[in-house]
CSV table of C-alpha atoms and ligand atoms in Angstrom, one decimal:
chain,number,residue,atom,x,y,z
A,1,MET,CA,10.1,-26.4,4.8
A,2,ALA,CA,8.0,-29.5,4.4
A,3,ARG,CA,5.3,-29.4,1.8
A,4,TRP,CA,3.5,-26.1,2.0
A,5,THR,CA,-0.3,-26.3,2.7
A,6,PHE,CA,-3.1,-24.0,3.6
A,7,ASP,CA,-2.2,-24.7,7.3
A,8,ASP,CA,0.9,-22.6,6.7
A,9,ILE,CA,-1.1,-19.4,5.9
A,10,PRO,CA,-0.7,-17.1,8.9
A,11,CYS,CA,-3.8,-15.8,10.6
A,12,GLN,CA,-5.3,-13.0,8.5
A,13,ALA,CA,-7.6,-11.6,11.1
A,14,GLY,CA,-7.7,-7.8,10.8
A,15,ARG,CA,-6.3,-7.8,7.3
A,16,THR,CA,-8.2,-6.7,4.2
A,17,ALA,CA,-7.7,-8.4,0.9
A,18,VAL,CA,-9.0,-7.6,-2.6
A,19,VAL,CA,-9.1,-10.6,-5.0
A,20,THR,CA,-9.9,-9.9,-8.6
A,21,GLY,CA,-11.9,-12.5,-10.6
A,22,ALA,CA,-13.0,-14.0,-7.3
A,23,ASN,CA,-16.2,-15.6,-8.6
A,24,SER,CA,-14.7,-18.7,-10.1
A,25,GLY,CA,-11.6,-21.0,-10.3
A,26,LEU,CA,-8.5,-19.8,-8.6
A,27,GLY,CA,-9.8,-16.5,-7.5
A,28,PHE,CA,-12.8,-18.0,-5.8
A,29,GLU,CA,-10.6,-20.5,-3.9
A,30,ALA,CA,-8.2,-17.8,-2.9
A,31,ALA,CA,-11.0,-15.7,-1.5
A,32,ARG,CA,-12.5,-18.7,0.3
A,33,GLN,CA,-9.2,-19.7,1.9
A,34,LEU,CA,-8.5,-16.1,3.0
A,35,THR,CA,-11.9,-15.8,4.7
A,36,LEU,CA,-11.2,-19.2,6.5
A,37,LYS,CA,-8.0,-17.5,7.9
A,38,GLY,CA,-10.0,-14.5,9.1
A,39,ALA,CA,-9.3,-12.0,6.4
A,40,ASN,CA,-11.9,-9.4,5.4
A,41,VAL,CA,-12.2,-10.1,1.6
A,42,ILE,CA,-13.5,-8.0,-1.2
A,43,ALA,CA,-14.4,-10.2,-4.1
A,44,ALA,CA,-13.9,-8.0,-7.2
A,45,CYS,CA,-16.0,-9.4,-10.0
A,46,ARG,CA,-17.1,-8.1,-13.4
A,47,HIS,CA,-20.6,-9.6,-13.1
A,48,ARG,CA,-22.6,-8.4,-10.1
A,49,ASP,CA,-24.7,-11.6,-9.9
A,50,LYS,CA,-21.7,-13.9,-10.2
A,51,GLY,CA,-20.0,-12.0,-7.4
A,52,ARG,CA,-23.0,-12.2,-5.1
A,53,GLU,CA,-23.3,-15.9,-5.8
A,54,ALA,CA,-19.7,-16.5,-4.9
A,55,VAL,CA,-20.2,-14.6,-1.6
A,56,ARG,CA,-23.3,-16.7,-0.9
A,57,ARG,CA,-21.5,-19.9,-1.5
A,58,ILE,CA,-18.7,-18.9,0.8
A,59,ARG,CA,-21.1,-17.7,3.5
A,60,ASP,CA,-23.2,-20.9,3.2
A,61,GLU,CA,-20.1,-22.8,4.2
A,62,SER,CA,-18.8,-20.3,6.8
A,63,PRO,CA,-21.6,-18.1,8.1
A,64,ASN,CA,-19.0,-15.8,9.8
A,65,ALA,CA,-16.9,-15.3,6.7
A,66,SER,CA,-16.1,-11.6,6.2
A,67,ILE,CA,-16.6,-11.1,2.5
A,68,VAL,CA,-18.5,-8.8,0.2
A,69,SER,CA,-18.5,-8.6,-3.6
A,70,ALA,CA,-17.9,-5.4,-5.6
A,71,SER,CA,-18.1,-4.6,-9.3
A,72,LEU,CA,-14.8,-4.5,-11.2
A,73,ASP,CA,-14.5,-4.9,-14.9
A,74,LEU,CA,-10.7,-5.0,-15.7
A,75,ALA,CA,-11.6,-4.5,-19.4
A,76,ASP,CA,-12.9,-1.0,-18.7
A,77,LEU,CA,-10.7,1.6,-17.1
A,78,GLU,CA,-13.7,3.6,-16.0
A,79,SER,CA,-14.9,0.6,-14.0
A,80,VAL,CA,-11.4,0.2,-12.5
A,81,ALA,CA,-11.3,3.8,-11.5
A,82,ARG,CA,-14.8,3.6,-9.9
A,83,PHE,CA,-13.9,0.5,-8.0
A,84,ALA,CA,-10.7,2.1,-6.7
A,85,ASP,CA,-12.4,5.3,-5.7
A,86,GLU,CA,-15.1,3.5,-3.8
A,87,PHE,CA,-12.6,1.3,-2.1
A,88,LEU,CA,-10.4,4.2,-1.1
A,89,ALA,CA,-13.4,6.0,0.3
A,90,GLU,CA,-14.6,3.0,2.4
A,91,HIS,CA,-11.4,1.4,3.6
A,92,ARG,CA,-8.5,2.4,5.8
A,93,ARG,CA,-6.1,-0.4,4.9
A,94,LEU,CA,-5.3,-2.8,2.0
A,95,ASP,CA,-3.0,-5.6,3.1
A,96,LEU,CA,-3.3,-7.8,0.1
A,97,LEU,CA,-4.2,-7.1,-3.5
A,98,ILE,CA,-4.4,-10.3,-5.6
A,99,ASN,CA,-4.4,-9.5,-9.3
A,100,ASN,CA,-5.9,-12.8,-10.4
A,101,GLY,CA,-8.7,-12.1,-12.9
A,102,GLY,CA,-8.0,-12.9,-16.5
A,103,VAL,CA,-9.0,-14.3,-19.8
A,104,LEU,CA,-7.3,-16.9,-22.1
A,105,THR,CA,-7.7,-16.9,-25.9
A,106,PRO,CA,-11.2,-15.4,-26.1
A,107,PRO,CA,-12.6,-14.5,-29.5
A,108,GLU,CA,-10.7,-11.5,-30.8
A,109,ASP,CA,-12.0,-8.3,-29.2
A,110,LYS,CA,-11.0,-5.0,-27.6
A,111,THR,CA,-11.5,-3.6,-24.2
A,112,LYS,CA,-13.8,-0.6,-23.7
A,113,GLN,CA,-10.9,1.7,-24.3
A,114,GLY,CA,-9.8,-0.2,-27.4
A,115,PHE,CA,-6.9,-2.4,-26.1
A,116,GLU,CA,-6.4,-5.9,-27.3
A,117,LEU,CA,-8.7,-7.9,-24.9
A,118,GLN,CA,-6.1,-10.1,-23.2
A,119,PHE,CA,-3.4,-7.5,-22.8
A,120,GLY,CA,-6.0,-4.9,-21.7
A,121,THR,CA,-7.7,-7.2,-19.2
A,122,ASN,CA,-4.8,-9.3,-17.8
A,123,HIS,CA,-2.2,-6.6,-17.7
A,124,LEU,CA,-3.5,-3.0,-18.2
A,125,GLY,CA,-6.5,-3.4,-16.0
A,126,HIS,CA,-4.4,-4.7,-13.1
A,127,PHE,CA,-1.7,-2.1,-13.8
A,128,ALA,CA,-4.3,0.7,-13.5
A,129,LEU,CA,-6.0,-1.0,-10.5
A,130,THR,CA,-2.7,-1.3,-8.5
A,131,GLY,CA,-1.6,2.2,-9.4
A,132,ARG,CA,-4.9,3.7,-8.1
A,133,LEU,CA,-4.8,1.6,-4.9
A,134,LEU,CA,-1.1,2.2,-4.3
A,135,PRO,CA,-1.4,5.1,-1.8
A,136,LEU,CA,-3.4,2.8,0.6
A,137,ILE,CA,-1.2,-0.2,0.0
A,138,LEU,CA,1.9,1.9,0.8
A,139,ALA,CA,0.2,3.1,4.0
A,140,THR,CA,-0.6,-0.4,5.2
A,141,GLN,CA,2.2,-2.0,7.2
A,142,GLY,CA,3.2,-5.4,5.7
A,143,ALA,CA,1.1,-5.0,2.6
A,144,ARG,CA,1.6,-7.2,-0.5
A,145,VAL,CA,0.6,-7.2,-4.2
A,146,THR,CA,0.5,-10.6,-5.8
A,147,THR,CA,0.0,-10.9,-9.5
A,148,VAL,CA,-0.9,-14.1,-11.3
A,149,SER,CA,1.2,-14.9,-14.3
A,150,SER,CA,1.4,-18.1,-16.2
A,151,LEU,CA,3.7,-20.6,-17.8
A,152,ALA,CA,2.8,-18.7,-21.0
A,153,GLN,CA,5.3,-16.0,-19.8
A,154,TYR,CA,8.0,-18.3,-21.2
A,155,LEU,CA,6.4,-18.0,-24.7
A,156,GLY,CA,5.4,-14.4,-24.5
A,157,ARG,CA,7.1,-11.4,-26.2
A,158,ILE,CA,6.3,-7.7,-25.6
A,159,GLU,CA,5.9,-6.3,-29.1
A,160,PHE,CA,6.1,-2.6,-28.4
A,161,ALA,CA,5.6,-1.8,-32.0
A,162,ASP,CA,2.2,-3.5,-32.0
A,163,LEU,CA,1.0,-4.2,-28.5
A,164,GLN,CA,-2.7,-4.2,-29.6
A,165,PHE,CA,-2.3,-6.5,-32.7
A,166,ASP,CA,-3.4,-3.7,-34.9
A,167,ARG,CA,-0.8,-4.3,-37.6
A,168,ARG,CA,-0.3,-8.1,-37.4
A,169,SER,CA,-2.9,-10.9,-37.6
A,170,HIS,CA,-4.3,-11.6,-34.1
A,171,GLN,CA,-2.9,-14.8,-32.6
A,172,PRO,CA,-4.7,-15.7,-29.4
A,173,TRP,CA,-1.9,-17.5,-27.8
A,174,ALA,CA,0.7,-14.9,-28.7
A,175,ALA,CA,-1.6,-12.3,-27.1
A,176,TYR,CA,-2.1,-14.4,-24.0
A,177,GLY,CA,1.7,-14.9,-23.7
A,178,GLN,CA,2.3,-11.2,-24.1
A,179,SER,CA,-0.2,-10.4,-21.4
A,180,LYS,CA,1.2,-13.0,-19.0
A,181,LEU,CA,4.8,-11.9,-19.6
A,182,ALA,CA,3.6,-8.4,-18.9
A,183,ASN,CA,2.2,-9.6,-15.6
A,184,LEU,CA,5.6,-10.9,-14.5
A,185,LEU,CA,7.5,-7.9,-15.8
A,186,PHE,CA,5.1,-5.9,-13.7
A,187,VAL,CA,5.8,-8.0,-10.5
A,188,LEU,CA,9.5,-7.4,-10.8
A,189,GLU,CA,9.4,-3.7,-11.9
A,190,LEU,CA,6.9,-2.9,-9.1
A,191,GLN,CA,9.3,-4.5,-6.6
A,192,ARG,CA,12.3,-2.5,-8.0
A,193,ARG,CA,10.3,0.7,-7.6
A,194,LEU,CA,9.2,-0.2,-4.1
A,195,ASP,CA,12.8,-1.0,-3.2
A,196,ALA,CA,13.9,2.4,-4.6
A,197,VAL,CA,11.8,4.3,-2.1
A,198,GLY,CA,12.6,2.0,0.8
A,199,SER,CA,9.1,0.6,1.1
A,200,THR,CA,8.5,-2.7,2.9
A,201,VAL,CA,5.5,-3.5,0.6
A,202,ARG,CA,6.3,-6.7,-1.4
A,203,SER,CA,5.3,-7.5,-5.0
A,204,THR,CA,5.2,-11.2,-5.6
A,205,GLY,CA,4.0,-13.4,-8.5
A,206,SER,CA,2.6,-16.8,-9.1
A,207,HIS,CA,1.7,-19.2,-11.9
A,208,PRO,CA,-0.7,-22.1,-11.2
A,209,GLY,CA,0.7,-24.4,-13.8
A,210,TRP,CA,-2.3,-26.1,-15.4
A,211,THR,CA,-5.3,-26.0,-13.0
A,212,ALA,CA,-8.7,-27.1,-14.1
A,213,SER,CA,-11.0,-24.1,-14.3
A,214,ASP,CA,-13.3,-22.1,-16.6
A,215,LEU,CA,-10.2,-20.4,-18.1
A,216,THR,CA,-10.0,-22.8,-21.1
A,217,ARG,CA,-13.6,-22.3,-22.1
A,218,ASN,CA,-12.4,-20.8,-25.4
A,219,ALA,CA,-9.4,-23.1,-25.9
A,220,SER,CA,-9.4,-25.9,-28.5
A,221,PRO,CA,-11.4,-29.1,-27.7
A,222,MET,CA,-8.1,-30.9,-27.3
A,223,PHE,CA,-7.3,-28.7,-24.4
A,224,ARG,CA,-10.7,-29.4,-22.8
A,225,TRP,CA,-10.1,-33.1,-23.4
A,226,LEU,CA,-6.7,-33.1,-21.8
A,227,GLU,CA,-7.6,-30.9,-18.8
A,228,PRO,CA,-9.2,-33.6,-16.6
A,229,VAL,CA,-6.1,-35.8,-17.2
A,230,VAL,CA,-3.2,-33.4,-16.9
A,231,ALA,CA,-4.5,-30.4,-14.9
A,232,GLN,CA,-4.4,-30.2,-11.1
A,233,LYS,CA,-7.5,-29.3,-9.0
A,234,THR,CA,-8.1,-25.8,-7.9
A,235,PRO,CA,-7.2,-26.2,-4.2
A,236,LEU,CA,-3.7,-27.3,-5.3
A,237,GLY,CA,-3.3,-24.7,-8.0
A,238,VAL,CA,-4.3,-21.8,-5.8
A,239,GLN,CA,-1.5,-22.7,-3.3
A,240,THR,CA,0.9,-21.0,-5.7
A,241,THR,CA,-0.9,-17.7,-5.4
A,242,LEU,CA,-1.7,-18.0,-1.7
A,243,ARG,CA,1.9,-18.8,-0.8
A,244,ALA,CA,3.1,-15.8,-2.9
A,245,ALA,CA,0.5,-13.7,-1.1
A,246,THR,CA,0.9,-14.8,2.5
A,247,ASP,CA,4.2,-16.7,3.2
A,248,PRO,CA,6.2,-14.4,5.5
A,249,GLU,CA,9.3,-15.9,3.8
A,250,ALA,CA,8.2,-15.0,0.3
A,251,ALA,CA,10.6,-12.2,-0.7
A,252,GLY,CA,9.6,-9.3,-2.8
A,253,GLY,CA,10.1,-10.2,-6.5
A,254,SER,CA,9.7,-14.0,-5.8
A,255,PHE,CA,7.7,-16.1,-8.2
A,256,TRP,CA,5.8,-19.3,-7.1
A,257,GLY,CA,4.6,-22.2,-9.1
A,258,PRO,CA,3.9,-26.0,-9.0
A,259,SER,CA,6.9,-28.3,-8.7
A,260,ARG,CA,6.2,-31.7,-10.1
A,261,PRO,CA,8.8,-32.1,-12.8
A,262,SER,CA,7.5,-35.5,-13.9
A,263,ARG,CA,4.2,-34.0,-15.1
A,264,ALA,CA,4.9,-31.9,-18.2
A,265,PHE,CA,7.1,-29.0,-17.2
A,266,GLY,CA,5.9,-28.3,-13.7
A,267,VAL,CA,2.2,-27.9,-14.6
A,268,ALA,CA,1.2,-29.6,-11.3
A,269,GLY,CA,2.3,-30.4,-7.8
A,270,PRO,CA,3.2,-28.8,-4.5
A,271,VAL,CA,4.2,-25.1,-4.6
A,272,ARG,CA,7.8,-24.0,-4.8
A,273,GLN,CA,9.7,-21.0,-6.2
A,274,ALA,CA,9.5,-21.0,-10.0
A,275,ARG,CA,12.0,-20.1,-12.6
A,276,ILE,CA,11.6,-16.6,-14.0
A,277,SER,CA,12.2,-16.4,-17.8
A,278,VAL,CA,15.1,-14.4,-19.2
A,279,ARG,CA,12.6,-12.1,-20.9
A,280,ALA,CA,10.8,-11.4,-17.6
A,281,ARG,CA,14.1,-10.4,-16.0
A,282,ASP,CA,14.8,-7.8,-18.6
A,283,ALA,CA,14.7,-4.6,-16.6
A,284,ALA,CA,14.9,-2.3,-19.6
A,285,VAL,CA,11.8,-3.9,-21.2
A,286,ALA,CA,10.0,-3.8,-17.8
A,287,GLU,CA,10.7,-0.1,-17.5
A,288,GLN,CA,9.5,0.6,-21.0
A,289,LEU,CA,6.4,-1.4,-20.5
A,290,TRP,CA,5.8,0.5,-17.3
A,291,ASP,CA,6.0,3.8,-19.1
A,292,VAL,CA,3.7,2.6,-21.9
A,293,SER,CA,1.2,1.2,-19.4
A,294,GLU,CA,1.1,4.5,-17.5
A,295,ARG,CA,0.5,6.4,-20.7
A,296,LEU,CA,-2.1,4.0,-22.1
A,297,THR,CA,-4.1,3.8,-18.8
A,298,GLY,CA,-3.6,7.4,-17.7
A,299,THR,CA,-2.3,6.1,-14.4
A,300,SER,CA,0.4,7.9,-12.5
A,301,TYR,CA,2.1,5.8,-9.9
A,302,VAL,CA,3.0,7.9,-6.9
A,303,PHE,CA,5.4,6.2,-4.4
A,304,VAL,CA,5.4,8.9,-1.7
A,305,GLY,CA,4.1,8.2,1.7
A,306,SER,CA,5.5,4.7,1.8
A,307,ARG,CA,6.6,3.3,5.2
A,308,ALA,CA,10.1,2.1,5.5
B,1,NAP,N1,-6.1,-22.3,-14.7
B,1,NAP,C1,-4.8,-22.4,-15.1
B,1,NAP,O1,-4.3,-23.4,-15.5
B,1,NAP,C2,-4.0,-21.1,-15.2
B,1,NAP,C3,-2.7,-21.2,-15.7
B,1,NAP,C4,-1.9,-20.1,-15.8
B,1,NAP,C5,-2.4,-18.9,-15.3
B,1,NAP,N2,-3.7,-18.8,-14.9
B,1,NAP,C6,-4.2,-17.5,-14.5
B,1,NAP,O2,-5.0,-17.6,-13.3
B,1,NAP,C7,-6.0,-16.6,-13.2
B,1,NAP,C8,-7.3,-17.1,-12.8
B,1,NAP,O3,-7.7,-18.0,-13.8
B,1,NAP,P1,-8.7,-19.3,-13.6
B,1,NAP,O4,-7.9,-20.5,-14.0
B,1,NAP,O5,-9.2,-19.3,-12.2
B,1,NAP,O6,-9.8,-19.0,-14.6
B,1,NAP,P2,-11.4,-18.7,-14.4
B,1,NAP,O7,-12.0,-19.7,-13.6
B,1,NAP,O8,-11.9,-18.5,-15.8
B,1,NAP,O9,-11.4,-17.3,-13.6
B,1,NAP,C9,-11.0,-16.1,-14.2
B,1,NAP,C10,-11.7,-15.0,-13.4
B,1,NAP,O10,-11.4,-13.8,-14.1
B,1,NAP,C11,-12.5,-13.1,-14.2
B,1,NAP,N3,-12.5,-12.1,-15.3
B,1,NAP,C12,-12.3,-12.3,-16.6
B,1,NAP,N4,-12.4,-11.1,-17.3
B,1,NAP,C13,-12.5,-10.2,-16.3
B,1,NAP,C14,-12.7,-8.8,-16.4
B,1,NAP,N5,-12.7,-8.1,-17.5
B,1,NAP,N6,-12.9,-8.1,-15.2
B,1,NAP,C15,-12.9,-8.7,-14.0
B,1,NAP,N7,-12.7,-10.1,-13.9
B,1,NAP,C16,-12.6,-10.8,-15.1
B,1,NAP,C17,-13.6,-14.1,-14.6
B,1,NAP,O11,-14.9,-13.6,-14.4
B,1,NAP,P3,-16.1,-14.2,-15.3
B,1,NAP,O12,-16.6,-15.5,-14.5
B,1,NAP,O13,-17.1,-13.1,-15.3
B,1,NAP,O14,-15.6,-14.5,-16.6
B,1,NAP,C18,-13.2,-15.1,-13.5
B,1,NAP,O15,-13.7,-14.8,-12.3
B,1,NAP,C19,-5.9,-15.9,-14.6
B,1,NAP,O16,-5.2,-14.7,-14.5
B,1,NAP,C20,-5.2,-16.9,-15.5
B,1,NAP,O17,-4.5,-16.3,-16.6
B,1,NAP,C21,-4.5,-19.9,-14.8
């Protein structure tokens, strides 16, 4: 295929999409583009006012956009449960779940339930959310779950002996890498489990290379200084996620990222399939992480009722 663009997104009319972290950066742009293609979008945001403001901006541009905001704090499993319960009560289908929200190297902190903030938000929050919404996802023909990982998956390690950095000194980048490797292990393990029950639901992943956004608000000044020079703009970065989420040819378990090799390790450029690290392909680690995540979040994934 020639260079993939937003024009390649199939019509989304009649489809329902949830985008987490939809009030800024990549999540906002994903939600915006999906409404332009006719999807009914639920912008799941942790701050009510920011969610409403995002919806207002999109509706100002496109008065007919079908979009509402809803409260979802990925760092609080009670909020995740509330969001999912309300969603399941109100909706008859979920075609697209985009697990996008996330934090990068915030000051050391814990989630409401005491998990290391990045692992808890980026991985465990989305793990619990997907598990709770799964019955509706399985019942929706052609549904897809797309989870946003990062180049940091190459650096990440899953330290089962100390997932929450309780026994080692907290290293923000190691914690981010662990959470983003966990995202990609989740993409692949979810697909294996969907395959095992003969479901047609697809689990795909993306990484936006380096895209200028609010994400680096806590990163070093050097990062902020380099960002305008090296990073790509949001509309290009989000193509990775939107291709993973909507391209009919994107297979379950595929992973999408920017392609330009000349700019520092594929941090920018048109979207193409990205390399999955050896660690992310480790099925034994993925299975162990799945079991630990179910236990930590109290989420039981039930795969019955899937449509072949
Ligand atoms: N930008 C990049 O270069 C890059 C590279 C690799 C991966 N990524 C990934 O891309 C995703 C989006 O990042 P971005 O670059 O668009 O950054 P961003 O502009 O900072 O957006 C992150 C979004 O996540 C939300 N969020 C943070 N904590 C949350 C929580 N506890 N519950 C619900 N939502 C929460 C933020 O909400 P608030 O506004 O309330 O904070 C915001 O809407 C992240 O998963 C990130 O790891 C980005």
